[in-house]
mmCIF file with all atom_site columns, C-alpha atoms in Angstrom:
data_model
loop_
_atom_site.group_PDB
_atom_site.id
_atom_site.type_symbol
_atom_site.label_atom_id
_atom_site.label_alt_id
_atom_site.label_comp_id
_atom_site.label_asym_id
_atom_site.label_entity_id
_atom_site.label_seq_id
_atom_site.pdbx_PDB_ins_code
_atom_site.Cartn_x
_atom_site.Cartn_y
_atom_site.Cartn_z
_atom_site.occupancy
_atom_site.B_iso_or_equiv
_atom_site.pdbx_formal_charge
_atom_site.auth_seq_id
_atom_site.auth_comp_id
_atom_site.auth_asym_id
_atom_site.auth_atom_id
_atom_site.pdbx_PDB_model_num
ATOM 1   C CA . UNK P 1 1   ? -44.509 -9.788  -31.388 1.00 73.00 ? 1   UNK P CA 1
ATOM 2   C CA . UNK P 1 2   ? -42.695 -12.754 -29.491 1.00 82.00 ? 2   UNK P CA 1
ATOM 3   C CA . UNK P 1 3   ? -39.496 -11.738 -28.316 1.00 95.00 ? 3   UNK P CA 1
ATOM 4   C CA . UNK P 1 4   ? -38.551 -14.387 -25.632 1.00 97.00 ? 4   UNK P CA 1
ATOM 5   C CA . UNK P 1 5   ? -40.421 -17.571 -26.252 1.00 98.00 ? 5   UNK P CA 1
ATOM 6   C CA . UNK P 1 6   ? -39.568 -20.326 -23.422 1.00 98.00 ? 6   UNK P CA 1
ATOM 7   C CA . UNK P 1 7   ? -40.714 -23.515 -25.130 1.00 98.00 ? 7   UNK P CA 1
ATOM 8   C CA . UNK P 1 8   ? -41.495 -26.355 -22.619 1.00 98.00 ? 8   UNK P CA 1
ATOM 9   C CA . UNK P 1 9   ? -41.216 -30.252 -24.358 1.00 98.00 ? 9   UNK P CA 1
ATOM 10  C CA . UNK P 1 10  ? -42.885 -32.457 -22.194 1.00 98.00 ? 10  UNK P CA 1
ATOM 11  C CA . UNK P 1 11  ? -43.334 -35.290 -24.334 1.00 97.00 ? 11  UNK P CA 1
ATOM 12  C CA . UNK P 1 12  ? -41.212 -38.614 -23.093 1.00 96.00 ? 12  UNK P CA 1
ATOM 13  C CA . UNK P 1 13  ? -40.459 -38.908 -26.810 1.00 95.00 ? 13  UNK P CA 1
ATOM 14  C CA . UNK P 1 14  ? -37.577 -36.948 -28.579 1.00 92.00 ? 14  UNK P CA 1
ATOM 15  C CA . UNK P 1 15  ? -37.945 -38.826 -32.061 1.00 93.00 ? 15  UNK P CA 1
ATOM 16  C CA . UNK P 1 16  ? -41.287 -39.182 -33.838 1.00 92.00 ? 16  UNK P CA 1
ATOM 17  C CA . UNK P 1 17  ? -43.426 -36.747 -31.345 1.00 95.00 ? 17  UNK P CA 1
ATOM 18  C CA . UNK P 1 18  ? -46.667 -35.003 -32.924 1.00 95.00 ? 18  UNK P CA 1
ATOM 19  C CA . UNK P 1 19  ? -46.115 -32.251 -29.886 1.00 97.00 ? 19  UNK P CA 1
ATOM 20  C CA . UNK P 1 20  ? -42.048 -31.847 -31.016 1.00 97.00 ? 20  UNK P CA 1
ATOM 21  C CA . UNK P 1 21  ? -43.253 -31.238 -34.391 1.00 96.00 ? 21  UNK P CA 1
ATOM 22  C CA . UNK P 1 22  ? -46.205 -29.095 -33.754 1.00 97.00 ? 22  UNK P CA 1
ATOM 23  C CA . UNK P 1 23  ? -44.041 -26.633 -31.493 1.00 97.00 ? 23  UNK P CA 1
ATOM 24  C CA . UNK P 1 24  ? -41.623 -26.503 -33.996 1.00 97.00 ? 24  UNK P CA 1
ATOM 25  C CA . UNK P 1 25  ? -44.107 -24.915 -36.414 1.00 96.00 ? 25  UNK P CA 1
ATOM 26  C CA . UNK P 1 26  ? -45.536 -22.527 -33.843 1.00 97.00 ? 26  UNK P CA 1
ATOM 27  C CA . UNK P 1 27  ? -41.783 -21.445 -32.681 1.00 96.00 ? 27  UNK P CA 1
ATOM 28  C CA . UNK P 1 28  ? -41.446 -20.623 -36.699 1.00 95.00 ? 28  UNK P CA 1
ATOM 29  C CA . UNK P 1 29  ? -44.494 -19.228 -37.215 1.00 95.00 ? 29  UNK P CA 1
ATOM 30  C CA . UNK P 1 30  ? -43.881 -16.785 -33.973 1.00 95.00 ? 30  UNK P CA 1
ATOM 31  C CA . UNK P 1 31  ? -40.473 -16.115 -34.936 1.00 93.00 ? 31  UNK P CA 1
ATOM 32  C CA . UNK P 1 32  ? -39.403 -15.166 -32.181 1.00 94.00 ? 32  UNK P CA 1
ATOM 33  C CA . UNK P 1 33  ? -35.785 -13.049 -31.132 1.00 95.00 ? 33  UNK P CA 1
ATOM 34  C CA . UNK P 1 34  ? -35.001 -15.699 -28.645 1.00 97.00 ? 34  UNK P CA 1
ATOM 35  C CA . UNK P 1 35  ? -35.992 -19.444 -27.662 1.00 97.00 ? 35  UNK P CA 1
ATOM 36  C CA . UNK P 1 36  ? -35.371 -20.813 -24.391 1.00 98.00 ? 36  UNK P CA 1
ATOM 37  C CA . UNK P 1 37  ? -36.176 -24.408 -24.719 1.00 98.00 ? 37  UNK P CA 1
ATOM 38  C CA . UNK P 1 38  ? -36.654 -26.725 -21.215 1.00 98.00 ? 38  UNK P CA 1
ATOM 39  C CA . UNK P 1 39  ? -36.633 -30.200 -22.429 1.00 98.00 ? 39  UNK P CA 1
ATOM 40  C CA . UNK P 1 40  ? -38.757 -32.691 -19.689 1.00 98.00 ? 40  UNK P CA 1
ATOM 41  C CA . UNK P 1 41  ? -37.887 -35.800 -21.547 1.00 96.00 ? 41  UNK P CA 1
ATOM 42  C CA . UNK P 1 42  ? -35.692 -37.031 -18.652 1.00 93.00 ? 42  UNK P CA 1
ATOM 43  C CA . UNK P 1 43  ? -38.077 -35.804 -16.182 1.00 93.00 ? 43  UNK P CA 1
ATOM 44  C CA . UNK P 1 44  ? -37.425 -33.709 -13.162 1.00 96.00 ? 44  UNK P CA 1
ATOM 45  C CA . UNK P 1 45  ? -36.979 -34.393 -9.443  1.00 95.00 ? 45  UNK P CA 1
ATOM 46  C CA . UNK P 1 46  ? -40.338 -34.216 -7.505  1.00 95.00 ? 46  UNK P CA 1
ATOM 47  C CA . UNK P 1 47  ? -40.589 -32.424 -4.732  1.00 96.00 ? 47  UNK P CA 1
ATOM 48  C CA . UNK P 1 48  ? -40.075 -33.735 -1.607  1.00 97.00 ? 48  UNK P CA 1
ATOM 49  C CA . UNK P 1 49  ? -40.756 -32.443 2.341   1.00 97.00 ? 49  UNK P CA 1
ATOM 50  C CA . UNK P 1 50  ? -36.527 -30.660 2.138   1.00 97.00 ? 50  UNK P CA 1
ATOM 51  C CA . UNK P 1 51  ? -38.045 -28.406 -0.761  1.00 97.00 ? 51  UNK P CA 1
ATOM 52  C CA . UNK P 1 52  ? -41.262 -27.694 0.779   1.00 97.00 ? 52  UNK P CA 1
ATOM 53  C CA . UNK P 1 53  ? -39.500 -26.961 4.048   1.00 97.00 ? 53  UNK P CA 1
ATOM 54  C CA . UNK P 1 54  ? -37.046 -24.356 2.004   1.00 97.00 ? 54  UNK P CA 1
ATOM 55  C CA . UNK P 1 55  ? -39.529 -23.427 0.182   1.00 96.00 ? 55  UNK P CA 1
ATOM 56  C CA . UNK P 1 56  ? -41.515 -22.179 3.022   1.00 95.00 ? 56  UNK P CA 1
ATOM 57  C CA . UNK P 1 57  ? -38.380 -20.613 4.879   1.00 96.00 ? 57  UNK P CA 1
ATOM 58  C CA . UNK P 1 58  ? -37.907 -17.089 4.299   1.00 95.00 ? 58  UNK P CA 1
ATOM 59  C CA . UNK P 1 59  ? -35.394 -16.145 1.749   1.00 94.00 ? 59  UNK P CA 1
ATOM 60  C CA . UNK P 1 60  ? -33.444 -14.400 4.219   1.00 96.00 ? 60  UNK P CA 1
ATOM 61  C CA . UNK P 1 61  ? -33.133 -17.159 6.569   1.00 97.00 ? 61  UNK P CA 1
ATOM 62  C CA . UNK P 1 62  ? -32.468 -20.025 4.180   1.00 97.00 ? 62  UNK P CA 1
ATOM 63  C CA . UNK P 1 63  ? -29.347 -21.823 4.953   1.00 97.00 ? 63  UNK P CA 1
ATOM 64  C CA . UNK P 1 64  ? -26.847 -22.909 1.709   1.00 98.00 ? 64  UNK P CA 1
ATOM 65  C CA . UNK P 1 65  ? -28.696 -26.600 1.655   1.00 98.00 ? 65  UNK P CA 1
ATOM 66  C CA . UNK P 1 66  ? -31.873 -24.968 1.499   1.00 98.00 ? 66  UNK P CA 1
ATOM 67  C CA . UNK P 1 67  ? -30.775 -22.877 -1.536  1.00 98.00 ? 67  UNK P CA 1
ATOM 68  C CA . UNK P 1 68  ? -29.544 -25.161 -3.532  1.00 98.00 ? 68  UNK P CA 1
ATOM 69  C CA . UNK P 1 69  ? -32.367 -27.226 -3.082  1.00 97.00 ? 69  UNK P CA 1
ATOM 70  C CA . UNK P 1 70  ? -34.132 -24.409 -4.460  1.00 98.00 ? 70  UNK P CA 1
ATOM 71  C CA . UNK P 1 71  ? -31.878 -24.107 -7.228  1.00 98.00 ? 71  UNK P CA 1
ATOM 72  C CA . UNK P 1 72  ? -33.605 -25.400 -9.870  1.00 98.00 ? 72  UNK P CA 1
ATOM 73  C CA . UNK P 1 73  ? -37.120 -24.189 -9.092  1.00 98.00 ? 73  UNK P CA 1
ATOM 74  C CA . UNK P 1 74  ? -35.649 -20.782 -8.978  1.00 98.00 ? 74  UNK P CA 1
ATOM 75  C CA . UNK P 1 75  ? -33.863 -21.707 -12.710 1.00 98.00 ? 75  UNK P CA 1
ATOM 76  C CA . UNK P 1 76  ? -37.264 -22.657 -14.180 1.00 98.00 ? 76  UNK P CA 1
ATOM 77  C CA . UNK P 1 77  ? -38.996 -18.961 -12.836 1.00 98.00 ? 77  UNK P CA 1
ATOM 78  C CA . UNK P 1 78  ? -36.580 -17.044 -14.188 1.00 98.00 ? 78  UNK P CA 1
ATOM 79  C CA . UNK P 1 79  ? -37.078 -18.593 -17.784 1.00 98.00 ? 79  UNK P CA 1
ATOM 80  C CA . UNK P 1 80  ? -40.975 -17.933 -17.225 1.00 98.00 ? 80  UNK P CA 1
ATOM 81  C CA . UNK P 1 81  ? -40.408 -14.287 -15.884 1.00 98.00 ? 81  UNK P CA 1
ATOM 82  C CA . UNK P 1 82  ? -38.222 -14.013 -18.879 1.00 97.00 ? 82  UNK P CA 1
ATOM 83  C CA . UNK P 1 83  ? -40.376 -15.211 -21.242 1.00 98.00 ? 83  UNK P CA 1
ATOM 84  C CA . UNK P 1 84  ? -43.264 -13.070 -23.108 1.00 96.00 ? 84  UNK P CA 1
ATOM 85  C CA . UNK P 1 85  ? -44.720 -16.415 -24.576 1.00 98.00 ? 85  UNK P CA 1
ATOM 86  C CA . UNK P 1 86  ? -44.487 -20.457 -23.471 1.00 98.00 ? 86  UNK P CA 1
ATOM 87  C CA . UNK P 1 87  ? -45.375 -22.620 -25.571 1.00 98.00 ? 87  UNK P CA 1
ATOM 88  C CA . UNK P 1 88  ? -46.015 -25.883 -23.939 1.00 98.00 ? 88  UNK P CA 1
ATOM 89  C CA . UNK P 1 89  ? -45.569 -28.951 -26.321 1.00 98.00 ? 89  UNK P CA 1
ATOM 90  C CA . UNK P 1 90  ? -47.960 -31.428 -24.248 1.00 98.00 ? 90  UNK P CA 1
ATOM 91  C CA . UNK P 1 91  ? -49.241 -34.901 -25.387 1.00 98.00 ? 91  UNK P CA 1
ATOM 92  C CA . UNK P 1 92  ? -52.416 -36.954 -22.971 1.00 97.00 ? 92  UNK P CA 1
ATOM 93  C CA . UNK P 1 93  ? -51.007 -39.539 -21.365 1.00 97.00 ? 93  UNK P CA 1
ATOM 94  C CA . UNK P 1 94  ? -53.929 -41.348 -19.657 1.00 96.00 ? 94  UNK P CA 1
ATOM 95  C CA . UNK P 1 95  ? -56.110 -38.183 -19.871 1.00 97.00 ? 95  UNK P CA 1
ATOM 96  C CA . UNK P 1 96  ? -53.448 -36.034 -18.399 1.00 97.00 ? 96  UNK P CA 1
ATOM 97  C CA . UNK P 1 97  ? -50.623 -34.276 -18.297 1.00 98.00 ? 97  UNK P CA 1
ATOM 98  C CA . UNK P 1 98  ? -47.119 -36.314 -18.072 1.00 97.00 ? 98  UNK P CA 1
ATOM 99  C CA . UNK P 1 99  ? -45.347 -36.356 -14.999 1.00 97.00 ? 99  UNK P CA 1
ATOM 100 C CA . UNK P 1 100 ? -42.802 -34.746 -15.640 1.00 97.00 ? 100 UNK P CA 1
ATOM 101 C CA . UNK P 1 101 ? -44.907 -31.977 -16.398 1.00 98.00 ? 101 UNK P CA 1
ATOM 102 C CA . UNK P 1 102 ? -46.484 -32.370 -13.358 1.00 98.00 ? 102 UNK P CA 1
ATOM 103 C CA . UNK P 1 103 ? -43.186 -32.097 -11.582 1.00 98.00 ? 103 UNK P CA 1
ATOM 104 C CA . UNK P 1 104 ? -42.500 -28.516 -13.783 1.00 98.00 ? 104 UNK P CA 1
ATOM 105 C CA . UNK P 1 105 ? -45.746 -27.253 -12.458 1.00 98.00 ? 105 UNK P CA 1
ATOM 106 C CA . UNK P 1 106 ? -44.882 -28.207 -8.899  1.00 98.00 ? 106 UNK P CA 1
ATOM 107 C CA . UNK P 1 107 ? -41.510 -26.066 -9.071  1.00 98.00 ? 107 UNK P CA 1
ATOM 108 C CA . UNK P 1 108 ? -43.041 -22.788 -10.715 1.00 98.00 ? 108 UNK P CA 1
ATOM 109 C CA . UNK P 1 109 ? -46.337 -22.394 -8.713  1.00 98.00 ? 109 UNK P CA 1
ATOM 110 C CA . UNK P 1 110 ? -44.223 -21.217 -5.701  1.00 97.00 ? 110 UNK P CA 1
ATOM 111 C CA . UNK P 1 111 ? -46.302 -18.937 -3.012  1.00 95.00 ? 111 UNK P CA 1
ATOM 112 C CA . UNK P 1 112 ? -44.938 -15.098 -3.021  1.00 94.00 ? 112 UNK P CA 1
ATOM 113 C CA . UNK P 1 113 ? -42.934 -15.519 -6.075  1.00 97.00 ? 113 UNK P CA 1
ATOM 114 C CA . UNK P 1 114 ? -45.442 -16.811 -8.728  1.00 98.00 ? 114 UNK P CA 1
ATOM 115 C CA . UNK P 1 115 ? -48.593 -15.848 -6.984  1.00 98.00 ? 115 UNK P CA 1
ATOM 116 C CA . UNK P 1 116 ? -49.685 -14.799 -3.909  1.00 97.00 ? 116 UNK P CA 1
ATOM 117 C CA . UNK P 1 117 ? -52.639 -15.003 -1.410  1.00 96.00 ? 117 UNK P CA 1
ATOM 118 C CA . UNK P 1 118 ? -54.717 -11.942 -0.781  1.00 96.00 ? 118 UNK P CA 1
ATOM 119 C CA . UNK P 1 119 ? -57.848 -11.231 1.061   1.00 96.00 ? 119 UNK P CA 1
ATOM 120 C CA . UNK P 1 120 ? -59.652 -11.120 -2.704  1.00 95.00 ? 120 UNK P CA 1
ATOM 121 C CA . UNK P 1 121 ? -58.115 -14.562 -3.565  1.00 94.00 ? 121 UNK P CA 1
ATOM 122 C CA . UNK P 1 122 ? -54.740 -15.910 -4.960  1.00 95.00 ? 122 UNK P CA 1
ATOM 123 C CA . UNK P 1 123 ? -53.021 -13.651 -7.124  1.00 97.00 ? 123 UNK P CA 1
ATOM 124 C CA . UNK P 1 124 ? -51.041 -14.829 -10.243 1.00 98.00 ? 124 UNK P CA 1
ATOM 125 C CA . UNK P 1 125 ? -47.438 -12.696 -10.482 1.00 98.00 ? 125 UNK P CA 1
ATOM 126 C CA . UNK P 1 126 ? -46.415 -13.466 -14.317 1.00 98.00 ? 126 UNK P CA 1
ATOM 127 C CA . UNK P 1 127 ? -49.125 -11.429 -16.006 1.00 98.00 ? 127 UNK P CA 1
ATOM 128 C CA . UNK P 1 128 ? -48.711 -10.030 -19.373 1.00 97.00 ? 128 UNK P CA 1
ATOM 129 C CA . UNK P 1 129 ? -47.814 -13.467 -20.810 1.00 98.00 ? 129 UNK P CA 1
ATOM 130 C CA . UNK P 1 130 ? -49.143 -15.478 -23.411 1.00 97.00 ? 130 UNK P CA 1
ATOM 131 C CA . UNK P 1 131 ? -49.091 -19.306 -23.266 1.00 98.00 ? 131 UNK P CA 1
ATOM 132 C CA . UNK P 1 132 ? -49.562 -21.505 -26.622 1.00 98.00 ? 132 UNK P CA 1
ATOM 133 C CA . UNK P 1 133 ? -50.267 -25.101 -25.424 1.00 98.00 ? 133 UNK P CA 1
ATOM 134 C CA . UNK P 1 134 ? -49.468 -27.464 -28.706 1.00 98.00 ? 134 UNK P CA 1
ATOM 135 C CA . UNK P 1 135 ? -51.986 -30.883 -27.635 1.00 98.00 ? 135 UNK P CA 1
ATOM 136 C CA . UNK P 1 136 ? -51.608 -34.121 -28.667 1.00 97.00 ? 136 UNK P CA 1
ATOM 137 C CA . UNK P 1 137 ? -53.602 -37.421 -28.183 1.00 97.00 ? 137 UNK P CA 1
ATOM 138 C CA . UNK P 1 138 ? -54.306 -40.677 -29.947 1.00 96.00 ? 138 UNK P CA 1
ATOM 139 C CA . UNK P 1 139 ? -58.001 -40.691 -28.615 1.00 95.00 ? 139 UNK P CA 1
ATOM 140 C CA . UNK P 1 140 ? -58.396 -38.029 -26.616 1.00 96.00 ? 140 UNK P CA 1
ATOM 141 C CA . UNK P 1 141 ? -60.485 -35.405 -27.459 1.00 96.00 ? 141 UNK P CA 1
ATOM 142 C CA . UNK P 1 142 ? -59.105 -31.947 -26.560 1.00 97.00 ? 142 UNK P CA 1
ATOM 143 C CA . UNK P 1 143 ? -61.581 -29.979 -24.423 1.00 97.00 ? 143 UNK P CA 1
ATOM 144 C CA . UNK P 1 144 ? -63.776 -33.481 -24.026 1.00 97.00 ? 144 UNK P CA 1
ATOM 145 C CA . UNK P 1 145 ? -65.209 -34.883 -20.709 1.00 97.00 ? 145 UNK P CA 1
ATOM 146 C CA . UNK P 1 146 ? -62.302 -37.148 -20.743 1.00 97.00 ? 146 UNK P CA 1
ATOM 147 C CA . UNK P 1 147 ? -59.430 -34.660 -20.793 1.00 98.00 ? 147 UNK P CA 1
ATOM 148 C CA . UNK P 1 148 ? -57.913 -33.074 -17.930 1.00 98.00 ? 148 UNK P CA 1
ATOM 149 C CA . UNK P 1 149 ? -54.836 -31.840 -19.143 1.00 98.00 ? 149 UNK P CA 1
ATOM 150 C CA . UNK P 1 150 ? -56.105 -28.837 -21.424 1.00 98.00 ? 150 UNK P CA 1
ATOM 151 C CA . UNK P 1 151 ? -58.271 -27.444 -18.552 1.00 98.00 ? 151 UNK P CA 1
ATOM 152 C CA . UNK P 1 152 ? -55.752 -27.990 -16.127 1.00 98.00 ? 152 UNK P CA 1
ATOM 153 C CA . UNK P 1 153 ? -53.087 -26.548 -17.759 1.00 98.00 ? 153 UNK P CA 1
ATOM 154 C CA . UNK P 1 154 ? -55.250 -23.167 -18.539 1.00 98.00 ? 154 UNK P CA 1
ATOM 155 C CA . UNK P 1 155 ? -56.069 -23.363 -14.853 1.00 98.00 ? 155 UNK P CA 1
ATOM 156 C CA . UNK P 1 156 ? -52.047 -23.666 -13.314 1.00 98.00 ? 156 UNK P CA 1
ATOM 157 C CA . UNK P 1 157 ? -51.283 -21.102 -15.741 1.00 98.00 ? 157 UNK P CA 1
ATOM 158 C CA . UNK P 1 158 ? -53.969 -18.488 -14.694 1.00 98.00 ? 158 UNK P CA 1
ATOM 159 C CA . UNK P 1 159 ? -53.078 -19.100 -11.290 1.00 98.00 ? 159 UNK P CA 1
ATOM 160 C CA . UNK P 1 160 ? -49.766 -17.795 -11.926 1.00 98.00 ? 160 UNK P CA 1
ATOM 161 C CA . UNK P 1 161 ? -51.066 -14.866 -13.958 1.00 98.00 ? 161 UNK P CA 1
ATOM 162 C CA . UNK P 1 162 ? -50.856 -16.153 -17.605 1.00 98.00 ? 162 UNK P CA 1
ATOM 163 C CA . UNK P 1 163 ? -54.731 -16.193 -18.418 1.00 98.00 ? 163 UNK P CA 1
ATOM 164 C CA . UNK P 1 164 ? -53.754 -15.330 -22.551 1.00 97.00 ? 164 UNK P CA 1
ATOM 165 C CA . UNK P 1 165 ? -53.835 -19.218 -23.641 1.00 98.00 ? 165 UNK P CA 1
ATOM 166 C CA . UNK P 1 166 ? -54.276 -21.056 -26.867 1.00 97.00 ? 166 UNK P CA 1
ATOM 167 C CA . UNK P 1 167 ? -54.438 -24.374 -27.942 1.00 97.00 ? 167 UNK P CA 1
ATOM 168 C CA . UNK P 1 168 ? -52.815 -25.673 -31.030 1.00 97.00 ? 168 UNK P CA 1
ATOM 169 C CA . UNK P 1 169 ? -54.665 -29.533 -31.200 1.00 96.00 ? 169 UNK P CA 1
ATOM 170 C CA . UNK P 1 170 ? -54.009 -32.378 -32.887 1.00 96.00 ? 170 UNK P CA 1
ATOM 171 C CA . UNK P 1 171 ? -55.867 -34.701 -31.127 1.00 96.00 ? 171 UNK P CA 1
ATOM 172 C CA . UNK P 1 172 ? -57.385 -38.212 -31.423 1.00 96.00 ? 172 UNK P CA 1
ATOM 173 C CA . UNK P 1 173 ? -55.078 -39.194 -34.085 1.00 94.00 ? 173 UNK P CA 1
ATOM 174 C CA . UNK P 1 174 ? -55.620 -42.878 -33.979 1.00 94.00 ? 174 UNK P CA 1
ATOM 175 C CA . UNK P 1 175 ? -59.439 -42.112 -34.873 1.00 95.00 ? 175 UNK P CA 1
ATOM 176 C CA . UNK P 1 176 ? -58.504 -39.902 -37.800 1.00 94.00 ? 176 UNK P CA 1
ATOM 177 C CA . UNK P 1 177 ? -54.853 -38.986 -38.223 1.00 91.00 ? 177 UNK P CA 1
ATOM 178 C CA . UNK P 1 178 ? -54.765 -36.798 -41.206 1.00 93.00 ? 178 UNK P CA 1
ATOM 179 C CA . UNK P 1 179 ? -58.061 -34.567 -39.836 1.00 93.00 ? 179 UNK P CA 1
ATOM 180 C CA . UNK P 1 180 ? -56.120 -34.451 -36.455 1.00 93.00 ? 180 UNK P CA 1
ATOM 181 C CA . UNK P 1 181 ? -53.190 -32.939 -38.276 1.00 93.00 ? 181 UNK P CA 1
ATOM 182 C CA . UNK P 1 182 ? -55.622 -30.565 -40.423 1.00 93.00 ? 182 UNK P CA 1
ATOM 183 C CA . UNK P 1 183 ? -56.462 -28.963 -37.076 1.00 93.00 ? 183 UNK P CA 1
ATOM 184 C CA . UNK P 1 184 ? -53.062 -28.165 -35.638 1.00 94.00 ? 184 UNK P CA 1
ATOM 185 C CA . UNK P 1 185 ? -52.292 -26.686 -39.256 1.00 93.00 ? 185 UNK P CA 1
ATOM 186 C CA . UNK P 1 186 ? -55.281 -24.439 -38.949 1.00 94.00 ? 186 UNK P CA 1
ATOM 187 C CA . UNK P 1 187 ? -54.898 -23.705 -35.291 1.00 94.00 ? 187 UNK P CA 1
ATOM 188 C CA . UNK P 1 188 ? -51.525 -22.312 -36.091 1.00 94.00 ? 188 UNK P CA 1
ATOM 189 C CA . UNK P 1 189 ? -52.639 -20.617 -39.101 1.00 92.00 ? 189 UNK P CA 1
ATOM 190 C CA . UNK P 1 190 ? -54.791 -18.922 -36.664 1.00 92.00 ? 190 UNK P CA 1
ATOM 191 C CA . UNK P 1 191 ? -52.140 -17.686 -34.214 1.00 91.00 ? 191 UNK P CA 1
ATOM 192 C CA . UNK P 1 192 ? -51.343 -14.209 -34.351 1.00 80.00 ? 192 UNK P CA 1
ATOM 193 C CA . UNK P 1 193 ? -47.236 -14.205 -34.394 1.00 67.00 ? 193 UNK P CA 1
#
């Protein structure tokens, strides 16, 4: 049962996007309690060497500059530690994940907080997650040579723990658009809510 889903949009498109409409069915076929939805159509600020140097200061010693510049990362964490399901609505641009993505990934994968380094290996600290990634592409096939964002995104998010991942596709829709949408309708068929 999904009681907290945190649904991520990453597509740069709010009107007419395959991966807007796809998580829409998912979040109603979950039905979840509660939806925390992080839109990343305006992008987010990349990080830059005053986060990395706050992010590497111990919490104790960070001074108010270094907090705030924080802030945000610290915003986007909670909503994951929150959450017992993301689903992340992600369309291949170029073969990979959008930037603005990107920049999400680079403000949750934060040493000591969403993983940590032991003397077995890095340790993911949100376990006991599930993650739903809801794929688009005009050509791309999912899981193909040629796409590194699927694998990528099930690697960031077993890093940090969540290794419970499926993919909702509806891929290489300018080959054959109405098979590409029969897939995403069985994948989410398929998904336990």
């Amino acid at each position: 049962m999904t009681r907290t889903l945190l649904r991520i949009d990453a597509s740069a498109r709010t009107e007419g996007s395959t991966t807007r409409q796809i998580a829409d069915r998912v979040a109603e076929r979950l039905a979840p309690e509660t939806v925390v939805t992080r839109d990343l159509s305006q992008g987010l600020p990349m990080i830059d060497s005053d986060w990395i140097a706050a992010n590497f200061t111990e919490a104790a010693d960070r001074t108010e500059a270094q907090r705030a510049k924080l802030a945000l990362s610290d915003e986007l964490i909670a909503e994951l530690q929150a959450a017992d399901t993301i689903l992340i609505a992600v369309p291949i641009y170029n073969f990979g994940v959008p930037s603005a993505l990107k920049a999400w990934i680079d403000m949750i994968a934060r040493a000591r907080v969403t993983f940590r380094y032991t003397e077995a290996g890095p340790e993911g600290l949100l376990t006991g997650k599930r993650a739903i990634l809801a794929v688009a592409s005009g050509g791309t096939e999912v899981d193909s040579a040629i796409d590194f964002a699927t694998p990528y995104l099930r690697h960031v998010l077993g890093f940090v723990g969540i290794t419970d991942v499926q993919v909702v596709r509806s891929d290489r829709q300018m080959v054959d658009a109405e098979a590409s949408f029969a897939r995403a309708a069985t994948d989410i068929e398929e998904l336990a809510a």
